[in-house]
Amino acid sequence: MASLLMICRKAPYGSSYAREAIDIALAASAFEVKVAMLFTDDGVLQLLKGQNTANTGSKNVEAVLSSLPLYEVAPILVNEDALAQRNLSVSDLNMAVELCRAKDVSALCAQYDRVLTI
Amino acid sequence: MTSALRFAEAAVASGHDLFRVFFFHDAVATGNAYTIAPQDQENLPKAWQSFAQQHKVDMVLCISSALRRGIVNKREAERYSLSGANALDSFDLSGLGQWVEAMLVSDRIMTFGA
Amino acid sequence: MDNATLHLVQQSASASSALRDCLASCQPADPIVLMHDAVYAALYKPADNEFYALRPDLEERGLLDRIDKAIHVIDYPDLVALSDRYRHNLSWF
């Protein structure tokens, strides 16, 4: 079974990267690829609790991300350095995550067949 | 996207097989047949088209990225009752499964994001 | 094949966090390619890693004779060879 690590680096609403990353994760999962996601840099902002898109007409990234475990996307990794730089902690996030450090990225990549930054 | 084309040309020239070029996000504009380049500049859609024809390379526009940005082929124009199509014939409109398949059969994936 | 990761930095170091985030995540043995507006970072050598910069992007911006001498100038065929040599490459944009 092939494996893919997606490294998500973009804030959720300023561009469509976050939504598109979710689409890629689900498509790969449908092809029986073992998908893991690492949220780092501005990507950690995708996981913030309390996103409300009722008045903007966009897809709620928080809601979609919280469904990822149903598609067996795991682990969901978060760079704790990126959280700390933004004055955030795991209690600000909407799901259970595994923490890692920026310097772990290379070792993580080595565990997967393919890696993608988005 | 010029750099993606230059990379693709160099990869083919050095004997690599290029399985697919997948245009995603804003890069779907590369498949827009209505692109008019200034006279002294390269027309990127046409350049990709001739590259694909010359080397028989499969080129796919991500269908959700393309529809969101108003790029449609005949099939999608009919499906959505639009007055015309604007995607170049050399580009297919298809889903992310095409990217996943390409990832699975290729030794390397390259992303040109800027 | 080399198990280090090849990094492709594709945005200006002053306009985007691409280079900074890459440097925070990479290992000392990871090579880094500067392309697009990231080639402005070739004016100084940003870190001790092995650095490469894409010649057409340097030329376009008038940088070819101004960059740090420790940075390797490469063309697209060299970039193809680099991506072949390393198992993984990461694009920073």
XYZ file of C-alpha atoms in Angstrom:
325
model
C 0.000 0.000 0.000
C 1.538 3.286 -1.095
C 1.816 6.101 1.424
C 1.641 9.861 1.015
C 2.610 12.598 3.458
C 0.926 15.925 2.721
C 2.620 18.948 4.251
C -0.024 21.668 4.570
C 1.427 25.175 4.960
C -1.321 27.613 3.986
C -3.888 29.495 6.026
C -7.416 28.238 5.312
C -9.347 31.078 3.603
C -6.890 33.434 1.875
C -6.453 30.935 -0.953
C -8.076 27.662 -2.021
C -4.986 25.564 -1.142
C -6.458 24.245 2.117
C -9.652 23.029 0.460
C -7.711 21.564 -2.434
C -5.360 19.752 -0.057
C -8.374 18.113 1.574
C -9.641 17.082 -1.873
C -6.265 15.507 -2.657
C -6.222 13.668 0.673
C -9.688 12.229 0.017
C -8.860 11.295 -3.589
C -5.664 9.529 -2.524
C -7.521 7.789 0.270
C -10.103 6.565 -2.257
C -7.220 5.006 -4.231
C -6.221 3.126 -1.075
C -3.189 5.306 -0.494
C -2.264 5.601 3.180
C -2.451 9.370 3.689
C -0.940 11.367 6.543
C -1.123 15.134 6.920
C 1.385 17.408 8.578
C 0.180 20.919 9.408
C 2.992 23.418 9.696
C 3.692 27.144 9.238
C 0.365 28.943 8.483
C -1.171 25.511 7.839
C -1.714 25.060 11.590
C -4.366 27.805 11.315
C -6.576 25.398 9.359
C -7.157 23.414 12.548
C -8.372 26.273 14.748
C -11.613 25.697 16.627
C -14.566 27.991 16.054
C -14.366 28.773 12.313
C -17.688 30.204 11.170
C -18.308 30.554 7.432
C -22.023 31.358 7.736
C -21.481 34.902 6.421
C -18.764 34.316 3.829
C -20.190 31.551 1.666
C -17.018 29.474 1.731
C -16.614 25.847 2.687
C -15.838 25.441 6.392
C -12.309 24.048 6.513
C -12.603 23.113 10.175
C -15.695 21.020 9.501
C -14.140 19.210 6.548
C -10.860 18.548 8.340
C -12.660 17.059 11.309
C -14.047 14.377 8.956
C -10.578 13.216 7.859
C -10.284 10.452 10.473
C -13.446 8.887 8.971
C -11.463 8.470 5.750
C -8.612 6.921 7.706
C -6.325 9.875 7.064
C -3.801 9.435 9.870
C -1.778 10.529 11.608
C -2.691 14.201 11.713
C 0.588 15.812 12.702
C 1.071 19.374 13.893
C 4.340 21.272 14.151
C 4.278 22.579 17.716
C 6.933 25.206 16.884
C 4.515 26.731 14.340
C 1.747 26.738 16.966
C 3.972 28.404 19.566
C 5.148 31.061 17.072
C 1.473 32.007 16.619
C 0.769 32.071 20.359
C -1.440 28.988 19.993
C -1.537 25.597 21.687
C -3.253 22.245 21.122
C -6.222 23.452 23.171
C -6.977 25.863 20.271
C -7.298 22.962 17.802
C -10.462 21.153 16.796
C -9.173 17.594 16.770
C -6.749 15.163 18.359
C -3.337 15.564 16.767
C 0.185 14.250 17.151
C 2.765 16.921 17.838
C 6.105 17.104 16.095
C 8.893 19.651 15.627
C 10.037 21.469 12.477
C 13.276 19.489 12.505
C 11.323 16.189 12.337
C 10.130 16.905 8.785
C 13.008 15.144 7.013
C 12.721 12.033 9.187
C 8.945 11.993 8.622
C 9.392 12.293 4.853
C 11.671 9.261 4.928
C 8.784 7.164 6.301
C 6.532 7.823 3.296
C 6.680 6.814 -0.374
C 5.646 10.251 -1.581
C 5.527 13.724 -0.067
C 3.718 16.846 -1.221
C 3.764 20.402 0.090
C 0.599 22.400 -0.418
C 4.524 27.909 -15.262
C 7.371 28.651 -17.640
C 9.674 26.870 -15.229
C 7.460 23.773 -15.204
C 7.630 23.710 -19.008
C 11.415 24.222 -19.043
C 11.785 21.437 -16.485
C 9.515 19.137 -18.489
C 11.525 19.829 -21.667
C 14.797 19.132 -19.856
C 13.447 15.937 -18.290
C 12.307 14.567 -21.649
C 15.561 15.666 -23.329
C 17.593 13.745 -20.760
C 15.658 10.546 -21.413
C 13.104 10.558 -18.592
C 9.514 9.479 -19.193
C 7.028 12.146 -18.246
C 3.832 10.333 -17.284
C 1.541 13.314 -16.840
C 1.445 17.063 -16.285
C -1.334 17.929 -13.866
C -2.427 21.590 -13.786
C -3.919 22.521 -10.493
C -5.070 25.673 -8.694
C -4.324 28.866 -10.708
C -2.212 26.852 -13.179
C -5.394 25.685 -14.934
C -5.229 29.025 -16.795
C -2.493 27.328 -18.834
C -5.241 25.394 -20.615
C -7.187 28.496 -21.649
C -7.297 28.712 -25.453
C -8.374 32.353 -25.280
C -5.039 33.451 -23.827
C -3.534 36.199 -25.985
C 0.145 36.818 -25.272
C 1.747 40.165 -26.166
C 3.646 39.843 -29.460
C 7.076 39.793 -27.854
C 6.171 37.179 -25.239
C 5.750 33.426 -25.246
C 2.191 32.112 -25.396
C 2.385 29.562 -22.603
C -0.777 27.572 -23.433
C 0.416 27.181 -27.041
C 3.928 26.272 -25.869
C 2.546 23.528 -23.613
C 0.287 22.346 -26.418
C 3.152 21.913 -28.859
C 5.292 20.254 -26.177
C 2.509 17.761 -25.438
C 1.893 17.025 -29.106
C 5.586 16.593 -29.855
C 6.284 14.271 -26.928
C 2.851 12.634 -26.553
C 2.578 13.832 -22.955
C -0.742 13.529 -21.126
C -1.890 16.911 -19.790
C -4.770 17.242 -17.352
C -6.502 20.311 -15.948
C -7.901 19.669 -12.475
C -11.618 19.810 -13.207
C -12.674 21.446 -9.949
C -9.904 24.088 -10.201
C -10.857 24.687 -13.845
C -14.622 24.977 -13.336
C -14.101 27.325 -10.390
C -12.045 29.574 -12.691
C -14.300 29.388 -15.727
C -12.297 27.033 -17.926
C -14.455 24.453 -19.677
C -14.212 22.046 -22.597
C -17.157 21.160 -24.878
C -18.409 18.425 -22.554
C -18.512 20.692 -19.495
C -19.925 23.625 -21.492
C -22.856 21.412 -22.487
C -23.281 20.011 -18.994
C -23.545 23.515 -17.517
C -25.377 25.050 -20.522
C -22.593 27.545 -21.253
C -22.354 29.329 -24.605
C -18.885 28.047 -25.494
C -15.784 26.123 -24.499
C -12.364 27.657 -23.890
C -10.068 24.754 -22.987
C -7.370 23.798 -25.498
C -7.897 20.346 -27.014
C -4.529 19.117 -25.739
C -5.743 19.340 -22.151
C -8.186 16.906 -20.552
C -10.430 18.052 -17.723
C -10.413 15.408 -15.048
C -10.359 14.787 -11.323
C -7.675 14.520 -8.682
C -7.654 10.759 -9.176
C -5.493 11.509 -12.207
C -2.942 13.172 -9.963
C -3.057 10.263 -7.524
C -2.590 7.733 -10.322
C 0.375 9.704 -11.689
C 1.897 9.842 -8.227
C 1.544 6.080 -7.837
C 3.173 5.113 -11.140
C 5.977 7.712 -11.175
C 9.356 7.705 -9.430
C 9.229 11.424 -8.801
C 6.603 14.160 -8.537
C 7.637 17.774 -9.016
C 5.524 20.713 -7.837
C 5.908 24.178 -9.353
C 3.968 26.387 -7.023
C 5.068 29.928 -7.765
C 20.090 7.410 -4.419
C 20.511 9.958 -1.674
C 18.225 9.946 1.354
C 18.577 13.647 2.046
C 15.611 15.725 0.861
C 15.936 18.193 -1.999
C 14.214 21.512 -1.282
C 12.909 23.800 -4.026
C 12.314 27.318 -2.697
C 10.107 29.207 -5.129
C 9.179 32.544 -3.550
C 11.022 35.676 -2.473
C 12.503 35.452 1.007
C 11.281 38.947 1.834
C 7.732 38.548 0.489
C 7.003 35.048 1.761
C 7.981 32.693 4.564
C 9.016 29.990 2.067
C 12.770 30.179 2.666
C 12.480 30.696 6.419
C 10.105 27.736 6.771
C 12.326 25.587 4.581
C 15.385 26.398 6.690
C 13.463 25.628 9.895
C 12.496 22.194 8.573
C 15.538 21.023 6.617
C 18.543 19.042 7.755
C 22.136 20.284 7.334
C 22.717 17.672 4.600
C 19.672 18.738 2.553
C 20.461 20.658 -0.650
C 18.365 23.749 -1.407
C 17.500 25.075 -4.876
C 16.541 28.742 -5.249
C 14.214 29.486 -8.162
C 11.766 32.191 -9.267
C 11.970 35.172 -6.870
C 13.758 32.990 -4.317
C 16.963 33.587 -6.336
C 17.263 37.015 -4.686
C 18.366 35.053 -1.606
C 21.470 34.058 -3.606
C 22.869 37.573 -3.018
C 23.923 36.254 0.388
C 24.197 32.594 1.379
C 21.220 32.024 3.694
C 22.591 28.982 5.576
C 25.371 26.397 5.604
C 23.449 23.951 3.386
C 24.537 23.313 -0.176
C 22.747 25.957 -2.275
C 21.864 25.974 -5.968
C 20.258 28.774 -7.982
C 18.608 28.503 -11.391
C 20.570 30.382 -14.054
C 17.639 31.629 -16.202
C 15.978 33.130 -13.116
C 19.267 34.764 -12.015
C 19.903 36.157 -15.505
C 16.394 37.540 -15.843
C 16.851 39.503 -12.605
C 20.392 40.755 -13.300
C 21.861 38.693 -10.470
C 24.243 36.309 -12.198
C 27.418 38.297 -11.422
C 26.253 39.468 -8.023
C 25.516 36.263 -6.140
C 27.508 34.671 -3.329
C 30.338 32.629 -4.870
C 29.492 29.614 -2.716
C 26.146 29.156 -4.486
C 26.133 26.761 -7.448
C 24.534 28.090 -10.624
C 22.494 25.397 -12.396
C 20.384 24.972 -15.520
C 17.195 22.939 -15.972
C 19.035 19.705 -16.923
C 20.945 19.993 -13.623
C 17.655 20.423 -11.772
C 16.375 17.257 -13.456
C 19.531 15.427 -12.336
C 19.178 16.728 -8.761
C 15.559 15.622 -8.520
C 16.609 12.217 -9.829
C 19.367 11.896 -7.219
C 17.191 12.538 -4.143
C 14.300 10.287 -3.191
C 12.096 13.186 -2.041
C 11.815 16.789 -3.066
C 9.738 19.453 -1.327
C 8.538 22.663 -2.994
C 8.228 25.742 -0.792
C 5.832 28.382 -2.151
